[in-house]
PDB file of C-alpha atoms in Angstrom:
ATOM      1  CA  ALA A   1     -57.923-146.735 -28.400  1.00 80.00           C
ATOM      2  CA  GLN A   2     -58.514-143.448 -30.120  1.00 85.00           C
ATOM      3  CA  THR A   3     -60.847-140.872 -28.649  1.00 92.00           C
ATOM      4  CA  VAL A   4     -62.208-137.574 -29.928  1.00 96.00           C
ATOM      5  CA  THR A   5     -63.404-134.923 -27.506  1.00 96.00           C
ATOM      6  CA  GLN A   6     -65.505-131.901 -28.283  1.00 96.00           C
ATOM      7  CA  SER A   7     -65.849-129.845 -25.151  1.00 95.00           C
ATOM      8  CA  GLN A   8     -68.486-127.414 -26.426  1.00 96.00           C
ATOM      9  CA  PRO A   9     -71.925-129.066 -26.630  1.00 95.00           C
ATOM     10  CA  GLU A  10     -73.571-125.926 -27.984  1.00 96.00           C
ATOM     11  CA  MET A  11     -72.584-122.489 -29.251  1.00 97.00           C
ATOM     12  CA  SER A  12     -74.360-119.437 -30.612  1.00 97.00           C
ATOM     13  CA  VAL A  13     -72.899-116.559 -32.582  1.00 97.00           C
ATOM     14  CA  GLN A  14     -74.249-113.651 -34.579  1.00 97.00           C
ATOM     15  CA  GLU A  15     -74.282-113.817 -38.323  1.00 97.00           C
ATOM     16  CA  ALA A  16     -71.049-112.554 -39.935  1.00 97.00           C
ATOM     17  CA  GLU A  17     -68.997-113.220 -36.808  1.00 97.00           C
ATOM     18  CA  THR A  18     -66.143-115.652 -36.577  1.00 98.00           C
ATOM     19  CA  VAL A  19     -66.497-118.750 -34.435  1.00 98.00           C
ATOM     20  CA  THR A  20     -64.040-121.437 -33.383  1.00 98.00           C
ATOM     21  CA  LEU A  21     -65.077-124.965 -32.504  1.00 98.00           C
ATOM     22  CA  SER A  22     -62.682-126.983 -30.359  1.00 98.00           C
ATOM     23  CA  CYS A  23     -61.605-130.557 -30.724  1.00 98.00           C
ATOM     24  CA  THR A  24     -58.942-132.657 -29.078  1.00 98.00           C
ATOM     25  CA  TYR A  25     -58.068-136.237 -29.778  1.00 97.00           C
ATOM     26  CA  ASP A  26     -55.963-138.956 -28.322  1.00 96.00           C
ATOM     27  CA  THR A  27     -54.028-141.519 -30.286  1.00 94.00           C
ATOM     28  CA  SER A  28     -50.736-143.329 -30.372  1.00 92.00           C
ATOM     29  CA  GLU A  29     -50.859-143.549 -34.148  1.00 90.00           C
ATOM     30  CA  SER A  30     -48.566-141.426 -36.275  1.00 89.00           C
ATOM     31  CA  ASN A  31     -50.397-141.682 -39.573  1.00 89.00           C
ATOM     32  CA  TYR A  32     -53.979-140.456 -39.491  1.00 93.00           C
ATOM     33  CA  TYR A  33     -56.556-138.047 -40.822  1.00 93.00           C
ATOM     34  CA  LEU A  34     -58.766-135.540 -39.076  1.00 96.00           C
ATOM     35  CA  PHE A  35     -62.107-134.299 -40.304  1.00 95.00           C
ATOM     36  CA  TRP A  36     -64.832-131.851 -39.548  1.00 97.00           C
ATOM     37  CA  TYR A  37     -68.294-132.936 -40.647  1.00 95.00           C
ATOM     38  CA  LYS A  38     -71.424-130.825 -40.677  1.00 96.00           C
ATOM     39  CA  GLN A  39     -74.851-132.312 -40.018  1.00 94.00           C
ATOM     40  CA  PRO A  40     -77.633-129.776 -40.729  1.00 93.00           C
ATOM     41  CA  PRO A  41     -81.229-130.351 -39.681  1.00 89.00           C
ATOM     42  CA  SER A  42     -81.691-132.511 -42.770  1.00 88.00           C
ATOM     43  CA  ARG A  43     -79.327-135.000 -41.023  1.00 88.00           C
ATOM     44  CA  GLN A  44     -77.172-135.302 -44.170  1.00 89.00           C
ATOM     45  CA  MET A  45     -73.520-135.570 -43.173  1.00 91.00           C
ATOM     46  CA  ILE A  46     -71.335-133.192 -45.144  1.00 92.00           C
ATOM     47  CA  LEU A  47     -67.548-133.149 -45.123  1.00 92.00           C
ATOM     48  CA  VAL A  48     -66.388-129.633 -44.282  1.00 95.00           C
ATOM     49  CA  ILE A  49     -62.632-130.047 -44.196  1.00 95.00           C
ATOM     50  CA  ARG A  50     -59.948-132.702 -43.946  1.00 94.00           C
ATOM     51  CA  GLN A  51     -56.421-132.610 -42.582  1.00 95.00           C
ATOM     52  CA  GLU A  52     -53.694-135.144 -43.126  1.00 93.00           C
ATOM     53  CA  ALA A  53     -51.567-135.545 -40.023  1.00 92.00           C
ATOM     54  CA  TYR A  54     -48.311-135.534 -41.958  1.00 91.00           C
ATOM     55  CA  LYS A  55     -49.055-132.090 -43.356  1.00 91.00           C
ATOM     56  CA  GLN A  56     -47.934-129.183 -41.250  1.00 88.00           C
ATOM     57  CA  GLN A  57     -49.939-126.652 -43.211  1.00 94.00           C
ATOM     58  CA  ASN A  58     -53.426-126.063 -41.882  1.00 96.00           C
ATOM     59  CA  ALA A  59     -56.216-126.994 -44.283  1.00 95.00           C
ATOM     60  CA  THR A  60     -58.565-124.294 -45.541  1.00 96.00           C
ATOM     61  CA  GLU A  61     -61.795-124.415 -47.534  1.00 94.00           C
ATOM     62  CA  ASN A  62     -63.170-120.979 -48.281  1.00 96.00           C
ATOM     63  CA  ARG A  63     -64.566-119.648 -44.983  1.00 97.00           C
ATOM     64  CA  PHE A  64     -63.527-122.759 -43.079  1.00 98.00           C
ATOM     65  CA  SER A  65     -60.051-123.299 -41.731  1.00 97.00           C
ATOM     66  CA  VAL A  66     -58.448-125.461 -39.089  1.00 98.00           C
ATOM     67  CA  ASN A  67     -55.782-124.946 -36.472  1.00 97.00           C
ATOM     68  CA  PHE A  68     -53.984-128.265 -36.318  1.00 97.00           C
ATOM     69  CA  GLN A  69     -51.608-128.615 -33.405  1.00 96.00           C
ATOM     70  CA  LYS A  70     -50.223-132.126 -33.703  1.00 95.00           C
ATOM     71  CA  ALA A  71     -48.135-132.099 -30.537  1.00 94.00           C
ATOM     72  CA  ALA A  72     -51.066-130.881 -28.507  1.00 96.00           C
ATOM     73  CA  LYS A  73     -53.446-133.198 -30.383  1.00 96.00           C
ATOM     74  CA  SER A  74     -55.761-130.322 -31.055  1.00 97.00           C
ATOM     75  CA  PHE A  75     -57.814-129.727 -34.186  1.00 97.00           C
ATOM     76  CA  SER A  76     -60.068-126.674 -34.004  1.00 98.00           C
ATOM     77  CA  LEU A  77     -62.357-125.387 -36.757  1.00 98.00           C
ATOM     78  CA  LYS A  78     -62.708-121.710 -37.495  1.00 98.00           C
ATOM     79  CA  ILE A  79     -65.678-120.440 -39.427  1.00 98.00           C
ATOM     80  CA  SER A  80     -65.251-116.915 -40.729  1.00 98.00           C
ATOM     81  CA  ASP A  81     -68.084-114.608 -41.793  1.00 97.00           C
ATOM     82  CA  SER A  82     -70.610-117.072 -40.411  1.00 97.00           C
ATOM     83  CA  GLN A  83     -73.854-117.484 -42.318  1.00 97.00           C
ATOM     84  CA  LEU A  84     -77.308-118.662 -41.299  1.00 97.00           C
ATOM     85  CA  GLY A  85     -76.747-121.784 -43.375  1.00 96.00           C
ATOM     86  CA  ASP A  86     -73.866-122.728 -41.134  1.00 97.00           C
ATOM     87  CA  THR A  87     -76.348-123.606 -38.408  1.00 97.00           C
ATOM     88  CA  ALA A  88     -75.810-127.312 -37.837  1.00 97.00           C
ATOM     89  CA  MET A  89     -74.242-129.970 -35.679  1.00 96.00           C
ATOM     90  CA  TYR A  90     -70.500-130.155 -36.233  1.00 97.00           C
ATOM     91  CA  PHE A  91     -68.592-133.364 -35.621  1.00 97.00           C
ATOM     92  CA  CYS A  92     -64.854-133.622 -35.291  1.00 97.00           C
ATOM     93  CA  ALA A  93     -63.622-137.004 -36.473  1.00 96.00           C
ATOM     94  CA  PHE A  94     -60.455-139.080 -36.524  1.00 95.00           C
ATOM     95  CA  MET A  95     -59.337-141.883 -38.767  1.00 92.00           C
ATOM     96  CA  SER A  96     -56.185-143.916 -38.407  1.00 89.00           C
ATOM     97  CA  VAL A  97     -54.747-145.139 -41.701  1.00 84.00           C
ATOM     98  CA  ARG A  98     -54.038-148.451 -40.038  1.00 83.00           C
ATOM     99  CA  ASP A  99     -57.500-148.909 -38.535  1.00 78.00           C
ATOM    100  CA  ASP A 100     -59.478-147.439 -41.409  1.00 76.00           C
ATOM    101  CA  LYS A 101     -62.503-146.423 -39.325  1.00 86.00           C
ATOM    102  CA  ILE A 102     -63.839-142.961 -38.586  1.00 91.00           C
ATOM    103  CA  ILE A 103     -64.328-142.134 -34.928  1.00 93.00           C
ATOM    104  CA  PHE A 104     -66.621-139.195 -34.250  1.00 95.00           C
ATOM    105  CA  GLY A 105     -66.706-136.777 -31.369  1.00 95.00           C
ATOM    106  CA  LYS A 106     -70.002-136.056 -29.634  1.00 94.00           C
ATOM    107  CA  GLY A 107     -70.573-132.945 -31.657  1.00 95.00           C
ATOM    108  CA  THR A 108     -71.070-129.225 -31.162  1.00 97.00           C
ATOM    109  CA  ARG A 109     -74.439-127.724 -32.004  1.00 96.00           C
ATOM    110  CA  LEU A 110     -73.828-124.361 -33.635  1.00 98.00           C
ATOM    111  CA  HIS A 111     -76.531-121.729 -33.946  1.00 97.00           C
ATOM    112  CA  ILE A 112     -75.977-118.739 -36.219  1.00 97.00           C
ATOM    113  CA  LEU A 113     -78.249-115.940 -35.096  1.00 97.00           C
ATOM    114  CA  PRO A 114     -79.651-113.339 -37.515  1.00 95.00           C
TER     115      PRO A 114
ATOM    116  CA  GLY B   1     -70.815-136.504 -58.144  1.00 65.00           C
ATOM    117  CA  ALA B   2     -70.298-138.901 -55.213  1.00 81.00           C
ATOM    118  CA  VAL B   3     -73.925-139.260 -54.219  1.00 89.00           C
ATOM    119  CA  VAL B   4     -75.104-141.895 -51.795  1.00 93.00           C
ATOM    120  CA  SER B   5     -78.801-142.649 -51.373  1.00 94.00           C
ATOM    121  CA  GLN B   6     -80.691-144.570 -48.757  1.00 96.00           C
ATOM    122  CA  HIS B   7     -84.087-146.154 -48.954  1.00 96.00           C
ATOM    123  CA  PRO B   8     -86.405-145.801 -47.218  1.00 97.00           C
ATOM    124  CA  SER B   9     -85.828-142.415 -45.625  1.00 95.00           C
ATOM    125  CA  TRP B  10     -88.056-143.405 -42.736  1.00 96.00           C
ATOM    126  CA  VAL B  11     -89.868-146.549 -41.693  1.00 97.00           C
ATOM    127  CA  ILE B  12     -92.262-147.524 -38.937  1.00 97.00           C
ATOM    128  CA  CYS B  13     -92.632-151.184 -38.110  1.00 95.00           C
ATOM    129  CA  LYS B  14     -94.115-153.411 -35.477  1.00 96.00           C
ATOM    130  CA  SER B  15     -91.999-155.079 -32.863  1.00 97.00           C
ATOM    131  CA  GLY B  16     -90.817-158.500 -34.030  1.00 96.00           C
ATOM    132  CA  THR B  17     -90.764-157.718 -37.708  1.00 97.00           C
ATOM    133  CA  SER B  18     -87.697-157.291 -39.921  1.00 97.00           C
ATOM    134  CA  VAL B  19     -86.759-154.148 -41.783  1.00 97.00           C
ATOM    135  CA  LYS B  20     -84.374-153.782 -44.708  1.00 97.00           C
ATOM    136  CA  ILE B  21     -82.530-150.554 -45.436  1.00 97.00           C
ATOM    137  CA  GLU B  22     -80.731-150.019 -48.740  1.00 97.00           C
ATOM    138  CA  CYS B  23     -77.645-147.934 -49.331  1.00 96.00           C
ATOM    139  CA  ARG B  24     -76.658-147.139 -52.897  1.00 95.00           C
ATOM    140  CA  SER B  25     -73.741-145.275 -54.417  1.00 92.00           C
ATOM    141  CA  LEU B  26     -75.347-143.592 -57.403  1.00 92.00           C
ATOM    142  CA  ASP B  27     -72.439-142.386 -59.478  1.00 88.00           C
ATOM    143  CA  PHE B  28     -69.453-144.370 -58.296  1.00 87.00           C
ATOM    144  CA  GLN B  29     -68.511-147.874 -57.326  1.00 88.00           C
ATOM    145  CA  ALA B  30     -67.942-148.317 -53.633  1.00 87.00           C
ATOM    146  CA  THR B  31     -65.543-151.008 -52.578  1.00 84.00           C
ATOM    147  CA  THR B  32     -66.326-150.342 -48.943  1.00 90.00           C
ATOM    148  CA  MET B  33     -69.515-149.243 -47.225  1.00 93.00           C
ATOM    149  CA  PHE B  34     -70.059-148.419 -43.595  1.00 94.00           C
ATOM    150  CA  TRP B  35     -73.142-148.532 -41.429  1.00 96.00           C
ATOM    151  CA  TYR B  36     -73.593-146.151 -38.533  1.00 96.00           C
ATOM    152  CA  ARG B  37     -76.218-145.685 -35.888  1.00 96.00           C
ATOM    153  CA  GLN B  38     -77.109-142.346 -34.383  1.00 93.00           C
ATOM    154  CA  PHE B  39     -79.341-141.924 -31.359  1.00 87.00           C
ATOM    155  CA  PRO B  40     -81.099-138.563 -30.827  1.00 84.00           C
ATOM    156  CA  LYS B  41     -78.667-135.764 -30.037  1.00 81.00           C
ATOM    157  CA  GLN B  42     -75.752-138.176 -30.041  1.00 86.00           C
ATOM    158  CA  SER B  43     -72.833-138.934 -32.274  1.00 90.00           C
ATOM    159  CA  LEU B  44     -72.511-141.530 -34.987  1.00 93.00           C
ATOM    160  CA  MET B  45     -71.423-144.944 -33.840  1.00 94.00           C
ATOM    161  CA  LEU B  46     -69.921-147.330 -36.378  1.00 94.00           C
ATOM    162  CA  MET B  47     -71.817-150.607 -36.497  1.00 96.00           C
ATOM    163  CA  ALA B  48     -70.038-152.482 -39.258  1.00 95.00           C
ATOM    164  CA  THR B  49     -67.785-152.255 -42.277  1.00 92.00           C
ATOM    165  CA  SER B  50     -68.907-153.929 -45.433  1.00 89.00           C
ATOM    166  CA  ASN B  51     -66.688-154.873 -48.340  1.00 85.00           C
ATOM    167  CA  GLU B  52     -68.167-155.987 -51.622  1.00 81.00           C
ATOM    168  CA  GLY B  53     -68.265-159.722 -51.959  1.00 80.00           C
ATOM    169  CA  SER B  54     -67.153-160.525 -48.433  1.00 83.00           C
ATOM    170  CA  LYS B  55     -68.639-160.746 -44.977  1.00 87.00           C
ATOM    171  CA  ALA B  56     -69.123-157.582 -43.003  1.00 92.00           C
ATOM    172  CA  THR B  57     -66.887-156.781 -40.058  1.00 93.00           C
ATOM    173  CA  TYR B  58     -68.943-155.836 -37.035  1.00 95.00           C
ATOM    174  CA  GLU B  59     -67.888-153.555 -34.232  1.00 94.00           C
ATOM    175  CA  GLN B  60     -67.725-154.867 -30.709  1.00 93.00           C
ATOM    176  CA  GLY B  61     -71.153-155.060 -29.132  1.00 93.00           C
ATOM    177  CA  VAL B  62     -73.076-155.136 -32.410  1.00 95.00           C
ATOM    178  CA  GLU B  63     -75.033-158.354 -32.888  1.00 94.00           C
ATOM    179  CA  LYS B  64     -74.301-159.653 -36.369  1.00 92.00           C
ATOM    180  CA  ASP B  65     -77.323-161.971 -36.312  1.00 94.00           C
ATOM    181  CA  LYS B  66     -79.593-159.062 -35.545  1.00 96.00           C
ATOM    182  CA  PHE B  67     -78.108-156.575 -37.980  1.00 96.00           C
ATOM    183  CA  LEU B  68     -77.586-158.475 -41.225  1.00 95.00           C
ATOM    184  CA  ILE B  69     -75.431-156.729 -43.775  1.00 94.00           C
ATOM    185  CA  ASN B  70     -75.140-157.717 -47.403  1.00 90.00           C
ATOM    186  CA  HIS B  71     -72.871-155.971 -49.884  1.00 88.00           C
ATOM    187  CA  ALA B  72     -73.734-157.876 -53.036  1.00 81.00           C
ATOM    188  CA  SER B  73     -72.535-155.332 -55.582  1.00 88.00           C
ATOM    189  CA  LEU B  74     -70.220-152.355 -55.825  1.00 89.00           C
ATOM    190  CA  THR B  75     -73.188-149.989 -55.632  1.00 92.00           C
ATOM    191  CA  LEU B  76     -75.492-151.595 -53.090  1.00 93.00           C
ATOM    192  CA  SER B  77     -75.308-152.571 -49.461  1.00 94.00           C
ATOM    193  CA  THR B  78     -78.277-153.555 -47.352  1.00 95.00           C
ATOM    194  CA  LEU B  79     -78.826-153.568 -43.609  1.00 97.00           C
ATOM    195  CA  THR B  80     -81.595-155.775 -42.282  1.00 97.00           C
ATOM    196  CA  VAL B  81     -82.734-155.279 -38.732  1.00 97.00           C
ATOM    197  CA  THR B  82     -84.179-158.626 -37.761  1.00 96.00           C
ATOM    198  CA  SER B  83     -86.849-159.112 -35.097  1.00 96.00           C
ATOM    199  CA  ALA B  84     -86.870-155.394 -34.405  1.00 96.00           C
ATOM    200  CA  HIS B  85     -87.552-154.101 -30.916  1.00 96.00           C
ATOM    201  CA  PRO B  86     -88.356-150.561 -29.751  1.00 96.00           C
ATOM    202  CA  GLU B  87     -84.779-150.126 -28.562  1.00 95.00           C
ATOM    203  CA  ASP B  88     -83.653-150.546 -32.179  1.00 96.00           C
ATOM    204  CA  SER B  89     -85.413-147.289 -33.010  1.00 96.00           C
ATOM    205  CA  SER B  90     -82.715-144.965 -34.228  1.00 95.00           C
ATOM    206  CA  PHE B  91     -81.270-143.109 -37.186  1.00 95.00           C
ATOM    207  CA  TYR B  92     -79.207-145.381 -39.431  1.00 97.00           C
ATOM    208  CA  ILE B  93     -76.652-143.819 -41.750  1.00 96.00           C
ATOM    209  CA  CYS B  94     -74.509-145.478 -44.398  1.00 96.00           C
ATOM    210  CA  SER B  95     -71.419-144.186 -46.067  1.00 94.00           C
ATOM    211  CA  ALA B  96     -69.504-145.350 -49.107  1.00 92.00           C
ATOM    212  CA  ARG B  97     -65.904-145.111 -50.174  1.00 88.00           C
ATOM    213  CA  VAL B  98     -64.205-145.742 -53.480  1.00 77.00           C
ATOM    214  CA  GLY B  99     -60.855-147.066 -52.418  1.00 70.00           C
ATOM    215  CA  SER B 100     -58.591-147.248 -49.421  1.00 66.00           C
ATOM    216  CA  GLY B 101     -58.580-145.449 -46.115  1.00 61.00           C
ATOM    217  CA  TRP B 102     -57.462-142.044 -47.266  1.00 65.00           C
ATOM    218  CA  GLU B 103     -60.330-141.733 -49.698  1.00 69.00           C
ATOM    219  CA  THR B 104     -63.270-139.615 -48.611  1.00 78.00           C
ATOM    220  CA  GLN B 105     -66.355-141.328 -47.266  1.00 86.00           C
ATOM    221  CA  TYR B 106     -69.616-140.079 -48.719  1.00 90.00           C
ATOM    222  CA  PHE B 107     -72.626-140.303 -46.483  1.00 93.00           C
ATOM    223  CA  GLY B 108     -76.194-141.177 -47.277  1.00 94.00           C
ATOM    224  CA  PRO B 109     -79.086-139.063 -45.988  1.00 93.00           C
ATOM    225  CA  GLY B 110     -79.969-141.589 -43.304  1.00 95.00           C
ATOM    226  CA  THR B 111     -82.990-143.739 -42.479  1.00 97.00           C
ATOM    227  CA  ARG B 112     -85.103-143.117 -39.444  1.00 96.00           C
ATOM    228  CA  LEU B 113     -86.462-146.348 -37.951  1.00 97.00           C
ATOM    229  CA  LEU B 114     -89.272-146.368 -35.427  1.00 97.00           C
ATOM    230  CA  VAL B 115     -90.249-149.698 -33.915  1.00 96.00           C
ATOM    231  CA  LEU B 116     -93.605-149.753 -32.184  1.00 96.00           C
TER     232      LEU B 116
END
């Protein structure tokens, strides 16, 4: 069975700083996808970034980038120049192509301080 | 594009009654929809996968007779919580996907259910 572990329940950083959220996962699958989702206070789930396991290049989306270490089964999210609007719950998630279901970690609550 | 709506956004009901939650893909046709449950300060747990025109596939531990799912069209899936009890109080979120596994899932805004 696949598992996703987020070891940081809560984090706080000052606005404009860079913050890294950790995520590790466990799987025996070779073909899968990894995601970071943001859930702001509105509770709307928003896809932040996606990484295909077969791609060695780390995904980036503007201020958001990942450090994907496949051998270590690590998938961290870096937020650069953090903004107040980045305050939210962040979920790391895994999906096996074979299984077709998204498995979410327990989340990291991120507070961006003014 | 890729907007998913849920109705109602919140509902309060009495114990023993049934509640229906709708999930609609507004600007695309969703071959697959998913229903999740999220308890306060916890993660999303997949309840079931719903494919248009076929029976839903429920996750282990989810009672299919209690959580009835109907995916009658490519833009609508419904979740009915039958004979609701206070322990069913939770946040229910649906997501919709156009095609196969690698396609992005788009999430609805969620429905908060409170059973008194």
